[in-house]
mmCIF file of C-alpha atoms in Angstrom:
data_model
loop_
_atom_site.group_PDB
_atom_site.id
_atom_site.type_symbol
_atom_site.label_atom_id
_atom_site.label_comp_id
_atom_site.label_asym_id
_atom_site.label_seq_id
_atom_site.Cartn_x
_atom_site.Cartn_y
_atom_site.Cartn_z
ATOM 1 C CA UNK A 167 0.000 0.000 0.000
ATOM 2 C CA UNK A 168 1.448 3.705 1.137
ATOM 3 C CA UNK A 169 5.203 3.934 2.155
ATOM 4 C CA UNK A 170 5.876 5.128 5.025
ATOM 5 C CA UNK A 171 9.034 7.626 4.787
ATOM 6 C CA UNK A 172 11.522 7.170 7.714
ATOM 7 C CA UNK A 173 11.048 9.446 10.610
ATOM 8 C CA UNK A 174 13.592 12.354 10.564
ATOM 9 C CA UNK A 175 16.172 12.979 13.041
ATOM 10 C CA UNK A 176 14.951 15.270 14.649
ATOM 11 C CA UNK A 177 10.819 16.786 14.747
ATOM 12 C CA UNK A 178 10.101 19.685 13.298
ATOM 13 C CA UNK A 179 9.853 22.675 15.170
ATOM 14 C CA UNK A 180 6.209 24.787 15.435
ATOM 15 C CA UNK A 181 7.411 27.287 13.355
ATOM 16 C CA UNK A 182 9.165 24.904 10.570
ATOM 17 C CA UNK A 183 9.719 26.356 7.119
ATOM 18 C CA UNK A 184 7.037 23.066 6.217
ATOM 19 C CA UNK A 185 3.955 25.532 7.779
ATOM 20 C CA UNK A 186 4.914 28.814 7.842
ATOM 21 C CA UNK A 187 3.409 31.623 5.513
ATOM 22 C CA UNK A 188 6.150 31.974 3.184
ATOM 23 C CA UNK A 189 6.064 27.964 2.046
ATOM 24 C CA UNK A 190 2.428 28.008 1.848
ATOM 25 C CA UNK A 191 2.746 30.730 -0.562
ATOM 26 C CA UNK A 192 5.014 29.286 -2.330
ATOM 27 C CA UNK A 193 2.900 25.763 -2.536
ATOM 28 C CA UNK A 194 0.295 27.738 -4.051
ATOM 29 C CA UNK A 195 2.086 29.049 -6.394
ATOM 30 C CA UNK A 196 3.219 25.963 -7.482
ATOM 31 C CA UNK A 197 -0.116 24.505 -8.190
ATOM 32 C CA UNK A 198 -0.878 27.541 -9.708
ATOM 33 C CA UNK A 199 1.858 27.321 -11.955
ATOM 34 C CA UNK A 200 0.617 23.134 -12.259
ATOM 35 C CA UNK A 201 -2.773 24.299 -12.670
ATOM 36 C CA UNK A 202 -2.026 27.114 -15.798
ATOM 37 C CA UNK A 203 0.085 24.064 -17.201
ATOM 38 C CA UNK A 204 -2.765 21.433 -17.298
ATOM 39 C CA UNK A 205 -5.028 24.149 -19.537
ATOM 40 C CA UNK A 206 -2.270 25.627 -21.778
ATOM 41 C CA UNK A 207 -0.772 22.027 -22.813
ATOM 42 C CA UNK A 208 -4.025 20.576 -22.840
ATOM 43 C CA UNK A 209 -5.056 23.795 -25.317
ATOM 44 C CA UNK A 210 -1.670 23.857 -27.510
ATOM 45 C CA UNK A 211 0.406 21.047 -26.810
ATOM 46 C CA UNK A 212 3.781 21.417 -24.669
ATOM 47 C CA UNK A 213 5.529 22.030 -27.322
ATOM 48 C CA UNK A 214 3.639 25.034 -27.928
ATOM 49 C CA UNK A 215 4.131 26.841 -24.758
ATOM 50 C CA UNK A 216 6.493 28.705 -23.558
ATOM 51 C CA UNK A 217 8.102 29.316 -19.583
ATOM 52 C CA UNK A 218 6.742 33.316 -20.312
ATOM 53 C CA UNK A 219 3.282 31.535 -21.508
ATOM 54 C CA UNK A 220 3.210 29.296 -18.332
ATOM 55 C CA UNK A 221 4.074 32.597 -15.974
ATOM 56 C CA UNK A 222 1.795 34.702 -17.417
ATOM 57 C CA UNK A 223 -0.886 32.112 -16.985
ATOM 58 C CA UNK A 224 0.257 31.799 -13.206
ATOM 59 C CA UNK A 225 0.222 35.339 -12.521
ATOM 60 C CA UNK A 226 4.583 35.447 -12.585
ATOM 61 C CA UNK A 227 7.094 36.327 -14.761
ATOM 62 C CA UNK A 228 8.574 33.169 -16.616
ATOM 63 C CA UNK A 229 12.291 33.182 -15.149
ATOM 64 C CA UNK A 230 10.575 32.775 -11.478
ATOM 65 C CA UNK A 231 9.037 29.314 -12.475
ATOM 66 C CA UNK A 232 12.883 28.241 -11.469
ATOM 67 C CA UNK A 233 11.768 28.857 -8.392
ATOM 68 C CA UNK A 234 9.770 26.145 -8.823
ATOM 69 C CA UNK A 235 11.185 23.527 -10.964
ATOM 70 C CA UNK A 236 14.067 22.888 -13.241
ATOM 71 C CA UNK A 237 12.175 23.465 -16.229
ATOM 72 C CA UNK A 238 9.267 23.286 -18.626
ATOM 73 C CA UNK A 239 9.859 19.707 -18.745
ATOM 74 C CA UNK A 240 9.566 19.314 -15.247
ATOM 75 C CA UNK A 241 6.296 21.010 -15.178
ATOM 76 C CA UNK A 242 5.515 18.139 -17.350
ATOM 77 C CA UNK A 243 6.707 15.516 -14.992
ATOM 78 C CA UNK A 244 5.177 17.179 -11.838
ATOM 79 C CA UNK A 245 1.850 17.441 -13.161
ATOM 80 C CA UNK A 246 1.518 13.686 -14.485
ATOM 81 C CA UNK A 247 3.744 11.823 -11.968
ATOM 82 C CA UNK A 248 1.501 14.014 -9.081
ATOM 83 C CA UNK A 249 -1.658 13.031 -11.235
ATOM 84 C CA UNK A 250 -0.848 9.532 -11.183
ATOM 85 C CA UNK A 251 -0.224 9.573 -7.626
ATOM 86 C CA UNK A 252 -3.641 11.069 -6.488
ATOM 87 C CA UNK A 253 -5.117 7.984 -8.723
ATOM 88 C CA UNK A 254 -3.309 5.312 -6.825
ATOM 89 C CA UNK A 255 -3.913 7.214 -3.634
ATOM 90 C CA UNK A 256 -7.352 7.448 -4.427
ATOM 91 C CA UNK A 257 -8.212 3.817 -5.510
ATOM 92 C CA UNK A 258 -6.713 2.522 -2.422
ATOM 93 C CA UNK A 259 -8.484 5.014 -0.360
ATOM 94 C CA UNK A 260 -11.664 3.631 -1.987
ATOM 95 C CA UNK A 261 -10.770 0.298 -2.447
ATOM 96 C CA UNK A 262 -9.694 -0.097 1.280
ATOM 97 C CA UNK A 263 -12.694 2.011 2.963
ATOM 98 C CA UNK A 264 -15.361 -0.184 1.099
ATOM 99 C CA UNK A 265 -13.589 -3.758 1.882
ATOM 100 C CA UNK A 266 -13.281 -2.698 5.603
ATOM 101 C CA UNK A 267 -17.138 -2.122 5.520
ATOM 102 C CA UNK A 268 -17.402 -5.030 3.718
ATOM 103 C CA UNK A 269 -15.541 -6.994 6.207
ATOM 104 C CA UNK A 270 -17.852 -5.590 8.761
ATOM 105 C CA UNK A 271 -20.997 -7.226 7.494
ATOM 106 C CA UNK A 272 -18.857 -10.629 6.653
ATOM 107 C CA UNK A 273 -19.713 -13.414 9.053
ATOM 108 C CA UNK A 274 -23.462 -12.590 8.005
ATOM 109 C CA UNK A 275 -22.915 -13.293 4.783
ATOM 110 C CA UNK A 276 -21.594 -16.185 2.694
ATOM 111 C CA UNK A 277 -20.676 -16.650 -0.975
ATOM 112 C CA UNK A 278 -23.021 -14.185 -2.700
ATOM 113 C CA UNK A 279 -22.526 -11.718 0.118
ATOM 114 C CA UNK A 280 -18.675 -11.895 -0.890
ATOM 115 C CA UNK A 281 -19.539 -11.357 -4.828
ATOM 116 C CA UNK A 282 -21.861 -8.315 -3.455
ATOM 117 C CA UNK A 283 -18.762 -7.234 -1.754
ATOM 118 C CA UNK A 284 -17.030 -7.365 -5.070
ATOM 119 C CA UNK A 285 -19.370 -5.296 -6.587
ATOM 120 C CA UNK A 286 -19.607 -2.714 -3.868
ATOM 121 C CA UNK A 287 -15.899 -2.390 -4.647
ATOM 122 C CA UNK A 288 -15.885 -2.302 -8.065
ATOM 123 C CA UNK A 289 -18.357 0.151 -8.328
ATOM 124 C CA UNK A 290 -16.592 2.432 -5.851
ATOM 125 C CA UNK A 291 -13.732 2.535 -7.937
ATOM 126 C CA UNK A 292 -15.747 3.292 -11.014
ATOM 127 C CA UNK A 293 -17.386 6.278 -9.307
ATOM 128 C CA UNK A 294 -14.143 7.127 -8.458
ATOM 129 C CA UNK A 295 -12.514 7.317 -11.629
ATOM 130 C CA UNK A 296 -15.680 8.529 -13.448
ATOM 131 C CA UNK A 297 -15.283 11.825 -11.242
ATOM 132 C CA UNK A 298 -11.651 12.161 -11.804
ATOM 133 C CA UNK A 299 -12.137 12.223 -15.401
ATOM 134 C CA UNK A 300 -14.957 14.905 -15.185
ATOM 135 C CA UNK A 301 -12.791 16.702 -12.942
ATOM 136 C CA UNK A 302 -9.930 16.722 -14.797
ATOM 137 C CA UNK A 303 -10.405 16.666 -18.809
ATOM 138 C CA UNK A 304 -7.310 18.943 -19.073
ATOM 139 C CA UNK A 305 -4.493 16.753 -17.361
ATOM 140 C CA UNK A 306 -6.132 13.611 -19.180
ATOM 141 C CA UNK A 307 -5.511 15.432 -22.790
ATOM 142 C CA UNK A 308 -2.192 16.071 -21.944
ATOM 143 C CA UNK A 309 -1.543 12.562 -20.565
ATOM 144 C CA UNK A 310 -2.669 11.201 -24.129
ATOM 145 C CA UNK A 311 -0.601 13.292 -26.002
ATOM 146 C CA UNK A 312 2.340 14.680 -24.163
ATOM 147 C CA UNK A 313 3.443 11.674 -22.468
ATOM 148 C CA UNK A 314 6.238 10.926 -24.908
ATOM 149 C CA UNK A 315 7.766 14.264 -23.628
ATOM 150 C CA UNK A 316 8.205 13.211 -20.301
ATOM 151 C CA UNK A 317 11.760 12.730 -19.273
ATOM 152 C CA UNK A 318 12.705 9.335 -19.251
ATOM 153 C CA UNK A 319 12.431 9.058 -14.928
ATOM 154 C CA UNK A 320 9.469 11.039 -14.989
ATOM 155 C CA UNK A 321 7.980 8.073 -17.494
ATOM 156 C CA UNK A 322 9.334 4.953 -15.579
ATOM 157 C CA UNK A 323 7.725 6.557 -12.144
ATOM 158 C CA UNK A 324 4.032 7.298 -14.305
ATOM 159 C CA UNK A 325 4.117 3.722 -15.586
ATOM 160 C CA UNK A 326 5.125 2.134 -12.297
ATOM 161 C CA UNK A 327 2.430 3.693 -10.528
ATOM 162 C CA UNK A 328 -0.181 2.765 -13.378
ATOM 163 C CA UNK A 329 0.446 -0.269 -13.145
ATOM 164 C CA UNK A 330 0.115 -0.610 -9.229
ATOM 165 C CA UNK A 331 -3.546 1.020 -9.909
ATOM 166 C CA UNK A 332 -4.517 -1.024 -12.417
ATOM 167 C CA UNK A 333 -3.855 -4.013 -9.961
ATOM 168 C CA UNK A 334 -6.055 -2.266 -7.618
ATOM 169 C CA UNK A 335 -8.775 -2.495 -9.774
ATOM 170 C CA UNK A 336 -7.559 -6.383 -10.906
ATOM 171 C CA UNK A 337 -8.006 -7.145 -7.023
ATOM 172 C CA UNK A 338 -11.461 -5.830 -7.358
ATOM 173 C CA UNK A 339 -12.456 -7.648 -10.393
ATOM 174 C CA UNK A 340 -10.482 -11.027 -9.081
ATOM 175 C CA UNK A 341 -13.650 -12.150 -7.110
ATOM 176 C CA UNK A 342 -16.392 -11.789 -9.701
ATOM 177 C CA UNK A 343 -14.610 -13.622 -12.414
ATOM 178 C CA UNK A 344 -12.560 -16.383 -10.808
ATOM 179 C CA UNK A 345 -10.052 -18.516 -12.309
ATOM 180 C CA UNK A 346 -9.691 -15.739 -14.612
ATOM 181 C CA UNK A 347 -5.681 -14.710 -15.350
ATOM 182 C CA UNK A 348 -4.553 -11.138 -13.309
ATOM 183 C CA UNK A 349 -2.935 -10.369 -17.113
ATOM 184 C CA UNK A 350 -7.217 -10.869 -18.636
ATOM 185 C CA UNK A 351 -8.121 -8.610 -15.112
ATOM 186 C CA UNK A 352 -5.972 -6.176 -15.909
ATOM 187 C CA UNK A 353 -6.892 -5.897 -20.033
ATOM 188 C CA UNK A 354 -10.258 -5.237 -18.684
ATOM 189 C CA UNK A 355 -9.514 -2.485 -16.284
ATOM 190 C CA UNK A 356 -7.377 -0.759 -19.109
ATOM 191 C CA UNK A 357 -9.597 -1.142 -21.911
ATOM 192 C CA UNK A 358 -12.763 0.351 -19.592
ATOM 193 C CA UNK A 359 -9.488 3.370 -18.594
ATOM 194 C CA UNK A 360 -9.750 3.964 -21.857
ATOM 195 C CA UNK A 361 -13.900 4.356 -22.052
ATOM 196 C CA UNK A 362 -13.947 6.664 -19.111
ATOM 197 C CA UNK A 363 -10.916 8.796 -19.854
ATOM 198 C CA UNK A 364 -12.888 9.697 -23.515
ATOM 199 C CA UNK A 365 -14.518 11.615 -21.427
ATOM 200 C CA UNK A 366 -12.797 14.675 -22.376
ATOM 201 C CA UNK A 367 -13.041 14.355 -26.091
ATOM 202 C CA UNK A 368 -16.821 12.585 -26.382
ATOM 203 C CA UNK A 369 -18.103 15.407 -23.966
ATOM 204 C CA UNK A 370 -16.595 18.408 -26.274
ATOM 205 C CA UNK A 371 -17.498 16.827 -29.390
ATOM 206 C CA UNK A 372 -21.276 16.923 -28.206
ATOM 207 C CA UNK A 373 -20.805 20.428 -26.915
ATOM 208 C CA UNK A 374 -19.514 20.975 -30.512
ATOM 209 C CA UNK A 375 -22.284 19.510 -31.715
ATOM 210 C CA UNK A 376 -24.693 21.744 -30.563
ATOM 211 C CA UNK A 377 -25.902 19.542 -27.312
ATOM 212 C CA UNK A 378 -24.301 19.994 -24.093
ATOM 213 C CA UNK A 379 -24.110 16.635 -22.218
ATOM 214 C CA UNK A 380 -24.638 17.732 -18.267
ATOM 215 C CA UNK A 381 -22.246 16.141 -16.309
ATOM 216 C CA UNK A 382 -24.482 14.007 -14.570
ATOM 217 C CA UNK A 383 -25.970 12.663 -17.168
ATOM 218 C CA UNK A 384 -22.438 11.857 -18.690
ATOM 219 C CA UNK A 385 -21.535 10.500 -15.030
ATOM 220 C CA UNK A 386 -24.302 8.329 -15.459
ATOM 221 C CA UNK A 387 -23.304 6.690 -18.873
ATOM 222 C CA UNK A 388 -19.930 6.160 -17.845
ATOM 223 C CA UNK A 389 -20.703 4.782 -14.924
ATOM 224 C CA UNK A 390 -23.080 2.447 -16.341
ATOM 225 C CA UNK A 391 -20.942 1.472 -19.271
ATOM 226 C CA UNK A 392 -17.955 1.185 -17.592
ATOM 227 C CA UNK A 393 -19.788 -1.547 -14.941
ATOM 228 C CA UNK A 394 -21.176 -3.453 -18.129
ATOM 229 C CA UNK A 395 -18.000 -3.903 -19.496
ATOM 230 C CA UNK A 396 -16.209 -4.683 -16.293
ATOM 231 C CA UNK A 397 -18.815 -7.565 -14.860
ATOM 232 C CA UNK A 398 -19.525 -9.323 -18.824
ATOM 233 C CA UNK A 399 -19.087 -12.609 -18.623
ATOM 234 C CA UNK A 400 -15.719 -13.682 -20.509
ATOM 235 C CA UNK A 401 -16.233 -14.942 -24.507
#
């Protein structure tokens, strides 16, 4: 699950640099600077903006993003590697809350109270991932198509962290379709990945279109989709 860094030395005092004023500021800034990245790469592509195009977005002048990070390519890296983290985080949050309740309920229940357990799961984890893409269309467009421009770390750490959330969502699937392979879990997890994270582009294409999907009605679809494809029975 979560590593646990080692305990430092010595504790922090009250008035640590980690919570005073002047690092708080400068955390916000950061995700400001995060946050202007997500909609200008989503919008043109990181090759098409510039450090003055991410500072002006951010509300600073382009040289003081080295405040920040090493450069635009970093930007990159933060944003995806700390998007791929919140997923992982997330899942096991979810993943973890609902089998503890699950476990709760368990000596009442016997084999089709474990499959309903499954399910409970699963479809925690497809809410969740149904409201990060909703939430996030930006950071998803940029996954798609700047991920190639990751530095080569900064790609080893996004797919090693993928791949521990797709086996999060394996586990879940493990107990509704037994003596099926972790490799067959895992294509399904990806392939319905791939029907939720369309998100982005089916929503704007029917805004395009002339008919604004709402987002719970999209939530909805996805949500029922996604569970279709996820619980099938195997060919």
């Amino acid at each position: 699950m979560h590593e646990i860094p080692s305990p430092r030395s010595e504790a922090p005092s009250p008035r640590s640099e980690a919570h005073s004023p002047r690092s708080e500021a400068k955390a916000v800034r950061r995700q400001a600077l995060l946050d202007a990245a997500a909609g200008l790469f989503a919008a043109q592509g990181f090759a098409g903006v510039s450090l003055d195009d991410l500072g002006a977005a951010a509300g600073v002048s382009g040289p003081a993003i080295y405040r920040h990070f090493a450069g635009k390519q970093a930007v990159l890296g933060a944003l995806l590697v700390g998007v791929s983290e919140e997923l992982l985080a997330g899942g096991l949050r979810v993943a973890d809350a609902d089998q503890r309740a699950n476990d709760d309920g368990a000596a009442q229940r016997g084999a089709q109270g474990n499959a309903n357990d499954d399910g409970a799961v699963l479809r925690a984890l497809v809410a969740f991932h149904v409201d990060f893409a909703l939430s996030k269309p930006e950071v998803i467009r940029v996954q798609d198509r700047d991920f190639t421009s990751l530095a080569p770390d900064d790609r080893s750490a996004v797919r090693r962290l993928q791949r521990r959330y797709v086996d999060v969502w394996a586990g879940a699937l493990a107990g509704l379709h037994p003596g099926t392979t972790p490799a067959e879990l895992r294509v399904r997890a990806q392939a319905v990945f791939g029907l939720i994270n369309s998100t982005p582009h089916s929503v704007g294409g029917a805004q395009r279109g002339g008919g604004r999907v709402p987002a719970a009605r999209a939530r909805e679809l996805l949500s029922a989709m996604a569970l279709a494809a996820l619980t099938a029975p195997a060919p």
